[in-house]
mmCIF file of C-alpha atoms in Angstrom:
data_model
loop_
_atom_site.group_PDB
_atom_site.id
_atom_site.type_symbol
_atom_site.label_atom_id
_atom_site.label_comp_id
_atom_site.label_asym_id
_atom_site.label_seq_id
_atom_site.Cartn_x
_atom_site.Cartn_y
_atom_site.Cartn_z
ATOM 1 C CA MET H 1086 0.000 0.000 0.000
ATOM 2 C CA SER H 1087 1.467 3.380 -0.990
ATOM 3 C CA ALA H 1088 2.221 5.978 1.612
ATOM 4 C CA ASP H 1089 -0.056 8.554 -0.007
ATOM 5 C CA SER H 1090 -3.174 6.297 -0.062
ATOM 6 C CA ALA H 1091 -4.110 7.231 3.494
ATOM 7 C CA PRO H 1092 -4.505 10.979 2.692
ATOM 8 C CA GLN H 1093 -6.656 10.035 -0.333
ATOM 9 C CA ARG H 1094 -8.919 7.912 1.837
ATOM 10 C CA SER H 1095 -9.067 10.773 4.321
ATOM 11 C CA ASN H 1096 -10.146 13.202 1.587
ATOM 12 C CA ARG H 1097 -12.880 10.831 0.410
ATOM 13 C CA THR H 1098 -14.127 10.441 3.991
ATOM 14 C CA THR H 1099 -14.170 14.211 4.451
ATOM 15 C CA ARG H 1100 -16.166 14.732 1.250
ATOM 16 C CA ALA H 1101 -18.656 12.021 2.239
ATOM 17 C CA THR H 1102 -19.058 13.609 5.659
ATOM 18 C CA GLU H 1103 -19.717 17.004 4.067
ATOM 19 C CA ARG H 1104 -22.325 15.507 1.738
ATOM 20 C CA THR H 1105 -24.045 13.888 4.718
ATOM 21 C CA ARG H 1106 -24.067 17.186 6.557
ATOM 22 C CA ARG H 1107 -25.553 18.992 3.530
ATOM 23 C CA VAL H 1108 -28.315 16.378 3.240
ATOM 24 C CA ARG H 1109 -29.106 16.726 6.936
ATOM 25 C CA ARG H 1110 -29.162 20.549 6.676
ATOM 26 C CA SER H 1111 -31.515 20.325 3.686
ATOM 27 C CA ALA H 1112 -33.811 17.933 5.536
ATOM 28 C CA ALA H 1113 -33.837 20.221 8.552
ATOM 29 C CA LEU H 1114 -34.667 23.194 6.326
ATOM 30 C CA VAL H 1115 -37.582 21.349 4.722
ATOM 31 C CA ALA H 1116 -38.886 20.319 8.140
ATOM 32 C CA GLY H 1117 -38.558 23.890 9.351
ATOM 33 C CA LEU H 1118 -40.489 25.231 6.379
ATOM 34 C CA ALA H 1119 -43.225 22.660 6.953
ATOM 35 C CA ALA H 1120 -43.478 23.648 10.594
ATOM 36 C CA THR H 1121 -43.632 27.319 9.604
ATOM 37 C CA ALA H 1122 -46.445 26.571 7.166
ATOM 38 C CA LEU H 1123 -48.397 24.923 9.971
ATOM 39 C CA LEU H 1124 -47.781 27.834 12.309
ATOM 40 C CA VAL H 1125 -49.085 30.337 9.749
ATOM 41 C CA SER H 1126 -52.572 28.927 10.294
ATOM 42 C CA ALA H 1127 -52.184 28.691 14.046
ATOM 43 C CA CYS H 1128 -54.320 30.917 16.223
ATOM 44 C CA GLY H 1129 -55.323 33.290 13.474
ATOM 45 C CA SER H 1130 -58.542 35.042 12.607
ATOM 46 C CA GLY H 1131 -59.366 32.188 10.260
ATOM 47 C CA GLY H 1132 -60.138 32.058 6.588
ATOM 48 C CA THR H 1133 -62.959 31.635 4.136
ATOM 49 C CA SER H 1134 -61.795 28.709 2.087
ATOM 50 C CA GLY H 1135 -64.597 28.280 -0.413
ATOM 51 C CA GLY H 1136 -66.078 25.461 -2.390
ATOM 52 C CA GLY H 1137 -65.575 24.830 -6.043
ATOM 53 C CA GLY H 1138 -64.249 22.020 -8.157
ATOM 54 C CA ASN H 1139 -65.258 18.756 -6.525
ATOM 55 C CA THR H 1140 -65.098 19.953 -2.917
ATOM 56 C CA ASN H 1141 -68.902 19.711 -2.540
ATOM 57 C CA PHE H 1142 -69.187 22.533 -0.034
ATOM 58 C CA VAL H 1143 -70.032 26.219 -0.149
ATOM 59 C CA THR H 1144 -68.691 29.018 2.045
ATOM 60 C CA GLY H 1145 -70.983 31.886 2.948
ATOM 61 C CA THR H 1146 -69.996 35.511 3.437
ATOM 62 C CA ASP H 1147 -69.844 34.837 7.186
ATOM 63 C CA GLY H 1148 -67.025 32.325 6.663
ATOM 64 C CA ILE H 1149 -69.190 29.330 7.550
ATOM 65 C CA ALA H 1150 -68.831 26.522 5.016
ATOM 66 C CA THR H 1151 -71.624 23.969 4.660
ATOM 67 C CA ALA H 1152 -72.203 20.727 2.775
ATOM 68 C CA ALA H 1153 -75.583 19.380 1.698
ATOM 69 C CA LYS H 1154 -76.674 16.074 3.256
ATOM 70 C CA GLY H 1155 -75.862 14.024 0.165
ATOM 71 C CA GLU H 1156 -72.444 15.645 -0.308
ATOM 72 C CA ARG H 1157 -70.910 15.196 3.136
ATOM 73 C CA THR H 1158 -67.676 13.405 3.968
ATOM 74 C CA PRO H 1159 -67.391 11.123 7.015
ATOM 75 C CA ALA H 1160 -65.158 12.388 9.788
ATOM 76 C CA PRO H 1161 -61.951 10.368 10.219
ATOM 77 C CA ASP H 1162 -61.110 8.244 13.240
ATOM 78 C CA LEU H 1163 -60.913 10.667 16.153
ATOM 79 C CA SER H 1164 -60.041 8.656 19.200
ATOM 80 C CA GLY H 1165 -57.453 8.689 21.946
ATOM 81 C CA LYS H 1166 -56.812 10.087 25.389
ATOM 82 C CA THR H 1167 -58.473 13.230 26.651
ATOM 83 C CA ILE H 1168 -56.623 15.949 28.520
ATOM 84 C CA ALA H 1169 -58.144 14.399 31.659
ATOM 85 C CA GLY H 1170 -56.499 11.058 30.808
ATOM 86 C CA LYS H 1171 -59.678 9.220 29.799
ATOM 87 C CA THR H 1172 -60.285 7.277 26.582
ATOM 88 C CA LEU H 1173 -62.634 8.866 24.048
ATOM 89 C CA ASP H 1174 -63.835 7.887 20.578
ATOM 90 C CA VAL H 1175 -65.961 10.436 18.705
ATOM 91 C CA ALA H 1176 -67.558 7.572 16.737
ATOM 92 C CA ASP H 1177 -69.316 6.522 19.971
ATOM 93 C CA TYR H 1178 -71.452 9.663 19.648
ATOM 94 C CA LYS H 1179 -72.973 8.556 16.340
ATOM 95 C CA GLY H 1180 -76.689 9.332 16.494
ATOM 96 C CA LYS H 1181 -75.938 12.718 18.044
ATOM 97 C CA VAL H 1182 -74.900 15.987 16.449
ATOM 98 C CA VAL H 1183 -71.268 16.578 17.414
ATOM 99 C CA VAL H 1184 -69.580 19.958 17.697
ATOM 100 C CA LEU H 1185 -65.809 19.612 17.285
ATOM 101 C CA ASN H 1186 -63.750 22.580 18.430
ATOM 102 C CA VAL H 1187 -60.000 22.712 17.776
ATOM 103 C CA TRP H 1188 -58.285 24.878 20.363
ATOM 104 C CA GLY H 1189 -55.164 25.596 22.382
ATOM 105 C CA SER H 1190 -54.764 27.255 25.755
ATOM 106 C CA TRP H 1191 -52.105 29.560 24.226
ATOM 107 C CA CYS H 1192 -54.524 30.850 21.563
ATOM 108 C CA ASN H 1193 -56.144 34.276 22.100
ATOM 109 C CA PRO H 1194 -59.078 33.716 19.690
ATOM 110 C CA CYS H 1195 -59.727 30.401 21.467
ATOM 111 C CA ARG H 1196 -60.065 32.282 24.731
ATOM 112 C CA ALA H 1197 -62.389 34.799 23.062
ATOM 113 C CA GLU H 1198 -64.855 32.095 21.971
ATOM 114 C CA ALA H 1199 -64.563 29.758 24.972
ATOM 115 C CA LYS H 1200 -67.384 31.309 26.996
ATOM 116 C CA TYR H 1201 -69.796 30.848 24.097
ATOM 117 C CA PHE H 1202 -68.886 27.187 23.711
ATOM 118 C CA ALA H 1203 -69.332 26.659 27.449
ATOM 119 C CA LYS H 1204 -72.774 28.310 27.361
ATOM 120 C CA VAL H 1205 -74.119 26.622 24.210
ATOM 121 C CA SER H 1206 -72.789 23.184 25.167
ATOM 122 C CA LYS H 1207 -74.759 23.326 28.413
ATOM 123 C CA ALA H 1208 -77.880 24.675 26.713
ATOM 124 C CA TYR H 1209 -77.867 21.811 24.175
ATOM 125 C CA ALA H 1210 -76.748 19.010 26.508
ATOM 126 C CA GLY H 1211 -80.225 17.458 26.557
ATOM 127 C CA LYS H 1212 -80.980 18.019 22.875
ATOM 128 C CA GLY H 1213 -78.948 15.252 21.276
ATOM 129 C CA VAL H 1214 -75.812 17.363 20.888
ATOM 130 C CA GLN H 1215 -72.320 16.488 22.123
ATOM 131 C CA PHE H 1216 -69.450 18.964 22.218
ATOM 132 C CA VAL H 1217 -65.892 17.604 21.925
ATOM 133 C CA GLY H 1218 -62.686 19.624 21.934
ATOM 134 C CA ILE H 1219 -59.427 18.779 20.201
ATOM 135 C CA ASN H 1220 -56.644 20.399 22.188
ATOM 136 C CA THR H 1221 -53.510 20.900 20.114
ATOM 137 C CA ARG H 1222 -49.977 22.282 20.486
ATOM 138 C CA ASP H 1223 -50.156 22.429 24.252
ATOM 139 C CA THR H 1224 -46.961 20.786 25.482
ATOM 140 C CA SER H 1225 -48.678 19.519 28.629
ATOM 141 C CA THR H 1226 -52.222 18.934 29.771
ATOM 142 C CA GLY H 1227 -51.835 21.213 32.785
ATOM 143 C CA ALA H 1228 -52.389 24.444 30.859
ATOM 144 C CA ALA H 1229 -55.286 22.895 28.929
ATOM 145 C CA LEU H 1230 -57.020 21.745 32.115
ATOM 146 C CA ALA H 1231 -56.565 25.202 33.632
ATOM 147 C CA PHE H 1232 -58.097 26.747 30.489
ATOM 148 C CA GLU H 1233 -61.179 24.540 30.813
ATOM 149 C CA LYS H 1234 -61.557 25.411 34.485
ATOM 150 C CA ASP H 1235 -61.172 29.153 33.830
ATOM 151 C CA TRP H 1236 -63.836 29.172 31.106
ATOM 152 C CA GLY H 1237 -66.253 26.631 32.538
ATOM 153 C CA ILE H 1238 -65.727 24.017 29.819
ATOM 154 C CA THR H 1239 -67.289 20.761 31.003
ATOM 155 C CA TYR H 1240 -67.217 18.640 27.826
ATOM 156 C CA PRO H 1241 -64.196 16.421 27.019
ATOM 157 C CA SER H 1242 -61.246 17.341 24.820
ATOM 158 C CA LEU H 1243 -58.941 14.926 23.011
ATOM 159 C CA TYR H 1244 -55.278 15.688 23.620
ATOM 160 C CA ASP H 1245 -53.513 16.126 20.274
ATOM 161 C CA PRO H 1246 -50.291 18.062 20.977
ATOM 162 C CA THR H 1247 -48.635 17.322 17.618
ATOM 163 C CA GLY H 1248 -51.741 17.619 15.428
ATOM 164 C CA LYS H 1249 -51.857 13.951 14.383
ATOM 165 C CA LEU H 1250 -55.639 13.806 14.664
ATOM 166 C CA LEU H 1251 -56.021 16.924 12.537
ATOM 167 C CA LEU H 1252 -53.906 15.407 9.771
ATOM 168 C CA ARG H 1253 -56.413 12.550 9.444
ATOM 169 C CA PHE H 1254 -58.912 14.857 7.760
ATOM 170 C CA LYS H 1255 -58.677 14.572 3.975
ATOM 171 C CA LYS H 1256 -57.638 17.571 1.903
ATOM 172 C CA GLY H 1257 -60.414 19.052 -0.181
ATOM 173 C CA THR H 1258 -63.000 18.338 2.510
ATOM 174 C CA LEU H 1259 -64.313 20.471 5.332
ATOM 175 C CA ASN H 1260 -61.111 19.906 7.285
ATOM 176 C CA PRO H 1261 -59.785 22.072 10.119
ATOM 177 C CA GLN H 1262 -57.106 24.390 8.709
ATOM 178 C CA ALA H 1263 -56.660 26.911 11.506
ATOM 179 C CA ILE H 1264 -56.733 27.262 15.255
ATOM 180 C CA PRO H 1265 -59.443 27.719 16.311
ATOM 181 C CA SER H 1266 -61.588 25.687 13.914
ATOM 182 C CA THR H 1267 -65.075 24.333 14.521
ATOM 183 C CA LEU H 1268 -66.783 21.457 12.716
ATOM 184 C CA ILE H 1269 -70.359 20.228 13.035
ATOM 185 C CA LEU H 1270 -70.869 16.503 12.484
ATOM 186 C CA ASP H 1271 -74.357 15.296 11.634
ATOM 187 C CA ARG H 1272 -75.995 12.307 13.295
ATOM 188 C CA ASN H 1273 -74.285 9.978 10.825
ATOM 189 C CA GLY H 1274 -70.811 11.240 11.746
ATOM 190 C CA LYS H 1275 -70.414 13.279 8.541
ATOM 191 C CA ILE H 1276 -69.059 16.830 8.366
ATOM 192 C CA ALA H 1277 -71.935 19.254 7.796
ATOM 193 C CA ALA H 1278 -70.362 22.645 8.543
ATOM 194 C CA ARG H 1279 -67.051 24.301 9.318
ATOM 195 C CA SER H 1280 -65.683 27.605 10.532
ATOM 196 C CA LEU H 1281 -62.001 28.586 10.472
ATOM 197 C CA SER H 1282 -62.267 31.482 12.899
ATOM 198 C CA ALA H 1283 -63.334 32.240 16.444
ATOM 199 C CA LEU H 1284 -67.103 32.114 16.843
ATOM 200 C CA SER H 1285 -69.563 34.327 18.647
ATOM 201 C CA GLU H 1286 -72.587 32.705 20.242
ATOM 202 C CA GLU H 1287 -74.706 33.850 17.297
ATOM 203 C CA ARG H 1288 -72.415 32.298 14.663
ATOM 204 C CA LEU H 1289 -72.018 29.076 16.641
ATOM 205 C CA LEU H 1290 -75.794 28.685 16.822
ATOM 206 C CA LYS H 1291 -76.068 29.551 13.118
ATOM 207 C CA MET H 1292 -73.832 26.555 12.377
ATOM 208 C CA LEU H 1293 -75.448 24.222 14.874
ATOM 209 C CA LYS H 1294 -79.201 24.769 14.634
ATOM 210 C CA PRO H 1295 -79.743 23.695 10.998
ATOM 211 C CA VAL H 1296 -77.985 20.367 11.628
ATOM 212 C CA VAL H 1297 -79.919 19.777 14.859
ATOM 213 C CA ASP H 1298 -83.170 20.454 12.998
ATOM 214 C CA GLU H 1299 -82.421 17.922 10.250
ATOM 215 C CA LYS H 1300 -84.784 14.964 10.013
#
């Protein structure tokens, strides 16, 4: 073996190491951009993503999107542990109208709408309606539990800190795209309405009542 073969091997190793580092930096950059894209929709005033194409839903001027009974998409599997540590499966509420509210204790618009959700959930508790929260991006359940106590929220919330449950909704459907988001599921577990912004009591009832009144 020649004396200068060792430096050559060393150079090849160095170049390979540099390539590995560049690949890792690129992967980290892509991951960072993806995370940034997710954060853009976090805790905002919401949007008015409209229908069109084959989406089968229509968004009104109030930002509430609705789908006709024959054009609705089933909600995905939404099951897991609640912030209180109990097991919950939204599918168990089939036969009831379900109000799904995506929220985080760190989110100002979520705080703004919380009192209305607390009030309406209690008013409709005996009317075949079940409220369920999806708590996301809270790094621990402590802050989420304190939020519920502060605002008088008595219905359960699934704990989804990394947004895995939210990613189960198919693109092109009435999927949650912001925090807060609210979805109304009909009695067959299909998505009937969606809002991508904080709701007043009036707008929440505007979403809920038509689905409750369905025969």
